[in-house]
Every structure is written in C-alpha cells, then in structure tokens.
Amino acid sequence: MTAELPVSITLYQFTPMFGLPNPSPFCMKLETYLRLAGLAHKVVTLKSLKQSPTGKAPYIEIDGAVIADSGLIINHLERRFGHPVDGRLTLVQRAESLALQRLMEEHLYWVAVYMRWVDPGTRALWRPHMQKLLGLPAFTMPIIARLAARGIMRTLRGQGLGRHTPEVIWQMGTADIQALAHWLGNRAWGFGEAPTAFDAGLAAIIGNIIRTPWDNPLRAAALKHTSLVAHFERMMARCFPELAA
Ligand SMILES: N[C@@H](CCC(=O)N[C@@H](CS)C(=O)NCC(=O)O)C(=O)O
C-alpha cells in the first residue's frame, strides 16, 4: 500500500465523515486510487480552498507542482508511475470508463449535491455535518446554511438540474443509479479481476450516497441495488480496512 518513492505526494482534502474516508466523492476517489496504486502519500486536511488552483478539492502537491482535479491528477499519476492502475485497460474499456465517470461526476454527483445541501426535507440534518466540514462556530450556521443552500441552488440552476422539480431530480438520479447497477451486473469490479480508477469513482459516489445518514429517494434507490452496495463494501475492505464495517 505504501511503496517507497523518491517523490513526495501530498493530498489535500476535506475532513473524513460518515465513516467514509471523505464526504467528497472526488477526494474519496483520489485517495482510493492512491491506495490502489500503492503510492505513498501524506494527507492534509483542508481548512480553506484558497490554496487550491481551482478553488476545489482535492488537489495534490507532487514534484514541487500543485495539481487540482481528481481526474487530471489520476492521469498525471498514471503517466508518472507507469500506469499502475488503468494500464491494462483496452482503448474501448478506457472509453467506457471515461463515459461512466462523466455520468457519475457530471450528473449523478449533482443529484447528490442536491440531496445533501438543498433538499428542504433534510437540510437541517446536514447542518451539524456542514459545520464540521466548514469548521465554523455553531452560531453562524443558521445563516451559513441558508446562504450555502441558496448558492448551491444557483449553481444547480446553472448546471440545469436545479430547473426541475424535486421529483424529477430524484428520478434523474435514480436512472443514473440503475444504469450503473445494470452495467456492473454481478461483476466484482468494472473491468476484470482488479479494481481500476472507474471502481474508485463508483465506490466513492455510491458510498457518499448510501452512507449519508438520512433517508431520501436517491439513497433508497442506491440501497436497492445490492451489487452496488457490495461493490462499495468490497472497495472499503480492500482500501480502507480501518473504516470497513
Ligand atoms: N472535477 C473536480 C471536481 C471537484 C469538486 O467539485 N470538489 C468539490 C467538493 S465535492 C469542491 O471542492 N467544491 C467547493 C466549491 O465548489 O466551492 C474533481 O474531479 O476534482
């Protein structure tokens, strides 16, 4: 899990939560990838996103360079260290892996954002976790929570999802989950005998949906698919035994 390397890699990400390595699917995907690749790294918990080149997490420092975006970071590490995780994939498999990651990260992720930050039914349940994530005093939370929900709703409207009713948003997320479950079928991993970056991304988004500790239609849809739940648990047992149930 921790091959000695002449380089140092520092991963900057949010504080762990919900019994997950990270409450951000992108951070969890990258940390999972680093463990799958056996690349030694240091983890630094972010207090602010100001140092991130994109203003988003995760980002890494490697060889004196700072790189943001989990996908770009994985591409960089794959090239730098001889394609330790995705190297055996064919071009067709790479195309499928990319398409599925885009589904998870550019669509399903936004339904999960709605689930956590905006859904009026459960927004209050998220508040104490949001406080931990942002590291702010409790008395600021009523106003911060309202501002955050408003800001994220604006982003969701720009992305397009936020222009739909809650029912339609849940339906769209459920369709994504079904597509992922049907695609994975009963296979242990997406592409053959060993997990790839796709599996890191799948476990990260499904884990973040099912381990969010309150009910909603997206979580119910994911929990119905035992193959997705088993895939997440398999990845946790393999990469994060210290957190696995
Ligand atoms: N495409 C990016 C997305 C990263 C991302 O959206 N991170 C979220 C956390 S899940 C973030 O930092 N959001 C802070 C913000 O938008 O201000 C990646 O793969 O790393």
Tab-separated table of C-alpha atoms and ligand atoms in Angstrom:
chain	number	residue	atom	x	y	z
A	1	MET	CA	0.000	0.000	0.000
A	2	THR	CA	2.923	2.348	0.584
A	3	ALA	CA	5.752	1.752	-1.869
A	4	GLU	CA	8.777	3.931	-1.063
A	5	LEU	CA	9.185	6.569	-3.751
A	6	PRO	CA	11.776	9.211	-4.386
A	7	VAL	CA	8.952	11.753	-4.637
A	8	SER	CA	6.584	13.046	-2.038
A	9	ILE	CA	2.870	13.298	-2.733
A	10	THR	CA	0.627	15.387	-0.505
A	11	LEU	CA	-3.131	15.037	-0.877
A	12	TYR	CA	-5.212	17.996	0.281
A	13	GLN	CA	-8.785	17.115	1.064
A	14	PHE	CA	-11.702	17.585	3.470
A	15	THR	CA	-12.002	16.023	6.904
A	16	PRO	CA	-13.409	12.430	6.940
A	17	MET	CA	-17.087	11.969	7.763
A	18	PHE	CA	-19.936	9.413	7.853
A	19	GLY	CA	-17.429	6.567	8.388
A	20	LEU	CA	-16.127	7.333	4.902
A	21	PRO	CA	-12.588	8.339	4.003
A	22	ASN	CA	-14.110	11.541	2.684
A	23	PRO	CA	-17.508	13.257	2.313
A	24	SER	CA	-16.390	14.474	-1.136
A	25	PRO	CA	-16.697	11.765	-3.790
A	26	PHE	CA	-13.797	13.347	-5.706
A	27	CYS	CA	-11.489	13.278	-2.681
A	28	MET	CA	-12.536	9.733	-1.803
A	29	LYS	CA	-11.972	8.618	-5.402
A	30	LEU	CA	-8.455	10.037	-5.415
A	31	GLU	CA	-7.459	8.634	-2.035
A	32	THR	CA	-8.799	5.246	-3.145
A	33	TYR	CA	-6.774	5.498	-6.346
A	34	LEU	CA	-3.597	6.346	-4.399
A	35	ARG	CA	-4.105	3.285	-2.225
A	36	LEU	CA	-4.888	1.048	-5.231
A	37	ALA	CA	-1.733	2.298	-6.932
A	38	GLY	CA	0.329	1.777	-3.771
A	39	LEU	CA	1.662	5.330	-3.941
A	40	ALA	CA	2.899	6.595	-0.585
A	41	HIS	CA	1.332	9.929	0.260
A	42	LYS	CA	0.649	12.336	3.073
A	43	VAL	CA	-2.895	13.589	3.691
A	44	VAL	CA	-3.517	17.177	4.780
A	45	THR	CA	-6.991	18.216	5.922
A	46	LEU	CA	-8.062	21.440	4.243
A	47	LYS	CA	-9.095	24.430	6.284
A	48	SER	CA	-9.748	26.556	3.224
A	49	LEU	CA	-9.896	26.093	-0.527
A	50	LYS	CA	-7.923	29.301	-1.167
A	51	GLN	CA	-4.691	27.415	-1.921
A	52	SER	CA	-6.366	25.171	-4.493
A	53	PRO	CA	-5.629	26.239	-8.072
A	54	THR	CA	-9.290	25.695	-8.960
A	55	GLY	CA	-10.803	26.606	-5.594
A	56	LYS	CA	-11.984	22.990	-5.317
A	57	ALA	CA	-10.806	19.838	-3.568
A	58	PRO	CA	-8.979	17.579	-3.974
A	59	TYR	CA	-5.585	18.813	-5.063
A	60	ILE	CA	-2.094	17.415	-4.670
A	61	GLU	CA	1.460	18.607	-4.417
A	62	ILE	CA	3.973	16.466	-6.261
A	63	ASP	CA	7.488	17.181	-7.501
A	64	GLY	CA	7.037	20.807	-6.448
A	65	ALA	CA	3.902	21.202	-8.613
A	66	VAL	CA	0.322	21.673	-7.465
A	67	ILE	CA	-2.375	19.875	-9.483
A	68	ALA	CA	-6.143	20.092	-8.985
A	69	ASP	CA	-8.996	17.902	-10.276
A	70	SER	CA	-9.173	14.224	-9.347
A	71	GLY	CA	-9.306	13.076	-12.986
A	72	LEU	CA	-6.340	15.201	-14.090
A	73	ILE	CA	-4.381	14.113	-11.022
A	74	ILE	CA	-5.039	10.429	-11.752
A	75	ASN	CA	-3.991	10.917	-15.393
A	76	HIS	CA	-0.786	12.595	-14.182
A	77	LEU	CA	-0.014	9.845	-11.655
A	78	GLU	CA	-0.772	7.096	-14.167
A	79	ARG	CA	1.729	8.637	-16.610
A	80	ARG	CA	4.322	9.432	-13.942
A	81	PHE	CA	4.309	5.955	-12.371
A	82	GLY	CA	3.842	3.647	-15.376
A	83	HIS	CA	0.054	3.281	-15.403
A	84	PRO	CA	-0.175	1.204	-12.207
A	85	VAL	CA	-3.994	1.029	-12.069
A	86	ASP	CA	-5.556	1.566	-15.509
A	87	GLY	CA	-2.622	0.399	-17.635
A	88	ARG	CA	-4.184	-2.920	-18.635
A	89	LEU	CA	-7.410	-1.375	-19.997
A	90	THR	CA	-8.023	-1.506	-23.748
A	91	LEU	CA	-8.903	1.683	-25.612
A	92	VAL	CA	-12.566	0.606	-25.667
A	93	GLN	CA	-12.516	-0.010	-21.912
A	94	ARG	CA	-10.882	3.381	-21.364
A	95	ALA	CA	-13.668	4.989	-23.398
A	96	GLU	CA	-16.322	3.197	-21.317
A	97	SER	CA	-14.556	4.077	-18.088
A	98	LEU	CA	-14.437	7.753	-19.050
A	99	ALA	CA	-18.099	7.830	-20.134
A	100	LEU	CA	-19.222	6.217	-16.880
A	101	GLN	CA	-17.081	8.560	-14.800
A	102	ARG	CA	-18.643	11.510	-16.589
A	103	LEU	CA	-22.105	10.106	-15.771
A	104	MET	CA	-21.141	9.818	-12.104
A	105	GLU	CA	-19.277	13.110	-11.806
A	106	GLU	CA	-21.111	15.466	-14.124
A	107	HIS	CA	-24.675	14.286	-13.471
A	108	LEU	CA	-25.226	11.908	-10.564
A	109	TYR	CA	-22.860	13.984	-8.402
A	110	TRP	CA	-25.151	16.990	-8.799
A	111	VAL	CA	-28.181	14.989	-7.650
A	112	ALA	CA	-26.097	14.004	-4.609
A	113	VAL	CA	-25.274	17.684	-4.061
A	114	TYR	CA	-28.998	18.447	-4.135
A	115	MET	CA	-29.582	15.574	-1.692
A	116	ARG	CA	-27.070	16.904	0.794
A	117	TRP	CA	-27.208	20.680	0.528
A	118	VAL	CA	-30.629	21.655	-0.820
A	119	ASP	CA	-33.373	19.050	-0.254
A	120	PRO	CA	-35.700	21.058	2.031
A	121	GLY	CA	-36.887	17.859	3.777
A	122	THR	CA	-33.489	17.064	5.253
A	123	ARG	CA	-31.424	20.247	5.110
A	124	ALA	CA	-31.484	20.605	8.912
A	125	LEU	CA	-29.926	17.138	9.311
A	126	TRP	CA	-26.955	18.162	7.192
A	127	ARG	CA	-26.295	21.317	9.201
A	128	PRO	CA	-24.095	19.859	12.018
A	129	HIS	CA	-22.049	17.947	9.446
A	130	MET	CA	-21.722	21.084	7.333
A	131	GLN	CA	-20.430	22.867	10.416
A	132	LYS	CA	-17.763	20.175	10.890
A	133	LEU	CA	-16.853	20.326	7.204
A	134	LEU	CA	-16.506	24.103	7.137
A	135	GLY	CA	-15.022	24.354	10.640
A	136	LEU	CA	-17.286	27.274	11.617
A	137	PRO	CA	-18.817	28.179	15.018
A	138	ALA	CA	-22.359	26.891	15.666
A	139	PHE	CA	-23.921	30.357	15.994
A	140	THR	CA	-23.015	31.165	12.357
A	141	MET	CA	-24.722	28.066	10.991
A	142	PRO	CA	-28.342	29.246	10.531
A	143	ILE	CA	-27.188	31.998	8.194
A	144	ILE	CA	-24.361	29.991	6.606
A	145	ALA	CA	-26.701	27.065	5.907
A	146	ARG	CA	-29.232	29.367	4.245
A	147	LEU	CA	-26.559	31.083	2.149
A	148	ALA	CA	-24.995	27.757	1.189
A	149	ALA	CA	-28.324	26.269	0.067
A	150	ARG	CA	-29.071	29.413	-1.947
A	151	GLY	CA	-25.597	29.442	-3.559
A	152	ILE	CA	-25.744	25.766	-4.421
A	153	MET	CA	-29.261	26.096	-5.831
A	154	ARG	CA	-27.888	28.853	-8.098
A	155	THR	CA	-25.131	26.505	-9.248
A	156	LEU	CA	-27.684	23.730	-9.814
A	157	ARG	CA	-29.826	26.068	-11.897
A	158	GLY	CA	-26.763	26.937	-13.995
A	159	GLN	CA	-25.965	23.243	-14.388
A	160	GLY	CA	-29.585	22.649	-15.404
A	161	LEU	CA	-30.755	20.121	-12.817
A	162	GLY	CA	-31.993	22.848	-10.495
A	163	ARG	CA	-34.627	23.893	-13.040
A	164	HIS	CA	-36.575	20.687	-12.386
A	165	THR	CA	-38.955	19.743	-9.594
A	166	PRO	CA	-37.575	17.638	-6.720
A	167	GLU	CA	-39.485	14.617	-8.070
A	168	VAL	CA	-37.771	14.905	-11.450
A	169	ILE	CA	-34.340	15.442	-9.836
A	170	TRP	CA	-34.787	12.229	-7.815
A	171	GLN	CA	-35.963	10.373	-10.943
A	172	MET	CA	-32.904	11.502	-12.892
A	173	GLY	CA	-30.558	10.369	-10.118
A	174	THR	CA	-32.390	7.059	-9.815
A	175	ALA	CA	-31.965	6.483	-13.563
A	176	ASP	CA	-28.190	7.055	-13.200
A	177	ILE	CA	-28.004	4.566	-10.312
A	178	GLN	CA	-29.980	1.987	-12.290
A	179	ALA	CA	-27.711	2.433	-15.310
A	180	LEU	CA	-24.617	1.901	-13.133
A	181	ALA	CA	-26.143	-1.166	-11.452
A	182	HIS	CA	-27.171	-2.716	-14.772
A	183	TRP	CA	-23.772	-2.014	-16.277
A	184	LEU	CA	-21.882	-3.547	-13.333
A	185	GLY	CA	-24.185	-6.581	-13.112
A	186	ASN	CA	-22.749	-9.203	-10.777
A	187	ARG	CA	-19.124	-8.411	-11.536
A	188	ALA	CA	-16.842	-7.725	-8.591
A	189	TRP	CA	-15.114	-4.864	-10.452
A	190	GLY	CA	-15.955	-2.922	-13.569
A	191	PHE	CA	-13.119	-4.180	-15.752
A	192	GLY	CA	-11.812	-7.636	-14.911
A	193	GLU	CA	-10.094	-9.098	-11.909
A	194	ALA	CA	-8.796	-5.957	-10.237
A	195	PRO	CA	-10.268	-2.531	-9.457
A	196	THR	CA	-9.486	0.456	-11.673
A	197	ALA	CA	-9.988	4.212	-11.397
A	198	PHE	CA	-13.594	3.680	-12.502
A	199	ASP	CA	-14.172	1.455	-9.447
A	200	ALA	CA	-12.594	4.098	-7.215
A	201	GLY	CA	-15.103	6.621	-8.578
A	202	LEU	CA	-18.067	4.247	-8.331
A	203	ALA	CA	-17.350	3.287	-4.706
A	204	ALA	CA	-16.849	6.954	-3.824
A	205	ILE	CA	-20.159	8.218	-5.217
A	206	ILE	CA	-22.216	5.228	-4.029
A	207	GLY	CA	-20.594	5.368	-0.583
A	208	ASN	CA	-21.357	9.059	-0.315
A	209	ILE	CA	-24.983	8.438	-1.237
A	210	ILE	CA	-25.657	5.425	0.976
A	211	ARG	CA	-23.595	6.500	3.989
A	212	THR	CA	-25.243	9.922	4.202
A	213	PRO	CA	-27.177	9.191	7.390
A	214	TRP	CA	-30.694	10.239	6.457
A	215	ASP	CA	-33.282	8.882	4.064
A	216	ASN	CA	-34.180	10.274	0.673
A	217	PRO	CA	-35.229	8.781	-2.675
A	218	LEU	CA	-31.668	8.738	-4.094
A	219	ARG	CA	-30.280	6.795	-1.135
A	220	ALA	CA	-33.256	4.399	-1.245
A	221	ALA	CA	-32.617	3.814	-4.961
A	222	ALA	CA	-28.935	3.026	-4.342
A	223	LEU	CA	-29.644	0.727	-1.386
A	224	LYS	CA	-31.996	-1.348	-3.581
A	225	HIS	CA	-29.044	-2.398	-5.731
A	226	THR	CA	-27.177	-4.899	-3.585
A	227	SER	CA	-24.465	-5.238	-6.248
A	228	LEU	CA	-23.584	-1.538	-5.887
A	229	VAL	CA	-23.629	-1.731	-2.089
A	230	ALA	CA	-21.430	-4.860	-2.221
A	231	HIS	CA	-19.039	-3.125	-4.626
A	232	PHE	CA	-18.668	-0.202	-2.207
A	233	GLU	CA	-18.092	-2.554	0.743
A	234	ARG	CA	-15.557	-4.562	-1.278
A	235	MET	CA	-13.592	-1.412	-2.031
A	236	MET	CA	-13.729	-0.268	1.600
A	237	ALA	CA	-12.449	-3.674	2.785
A	238	ARG	CA	-9.647	-3.561	0.232
A	239	CYS	CA	-8.510	0.052	0.549
A	240	PHE	CA	-9.805	1.311	3.901
A	241	PRO	CA	-9.899	-1.722	6.222
A	242	GLU	CA	-9.606	0.679	9.166
A	243	LEU	CA	-13.069	2.046	8.253
A	244	ALA	CA	-14.781	-1.022	6.768
A	245	ALA	CA	-17.848	-2.314	8.614
B	1	LIG	N1	-13.791	17.884	-11.280
B	1	LIG	C1	-13.311	18.110	-9.940
B	1	LIG	C2	-14.488	18.416	-9.024
B	1	LIG	C3	-14.051	18.745	-7.599
B	1	LIG	C4	-15.209	19.270	-6.766
B	1	LIG	O1	-16.272	19.657	-7.284
B	1	LIG	N2	-14.992	19.334	-5.452
B	1	LIG	C5	-15.991	19.906	-4.562
B	1	LIG	C6	-16.179	19.003	-3.353
B	1	LIG	S1	-17.028	17.503	-3.751
B	1	LIG	C7	-15.498	21.239	-4.059
B	1	LIG	O2	-14.344	21.402	-3.712
B	1	LIG	N3	-16.387	22.214	-4.000
B	1	LIG	C8	-16.083	23.512	-3.439
B	1	LIG	C9	-16.689	24.608	-4.224
B	1	LIG	O3	-17.261	24.362	-5.305
B	1	LIG	O4	-16.585	25.727	-3.738
B	1	LIG	C10	-12.513	16.905	-9.477
B	1	LIG	O5	-12.647	15.828	-10.076
B	1	LIG	O6	-11.687	17.034	-8.566
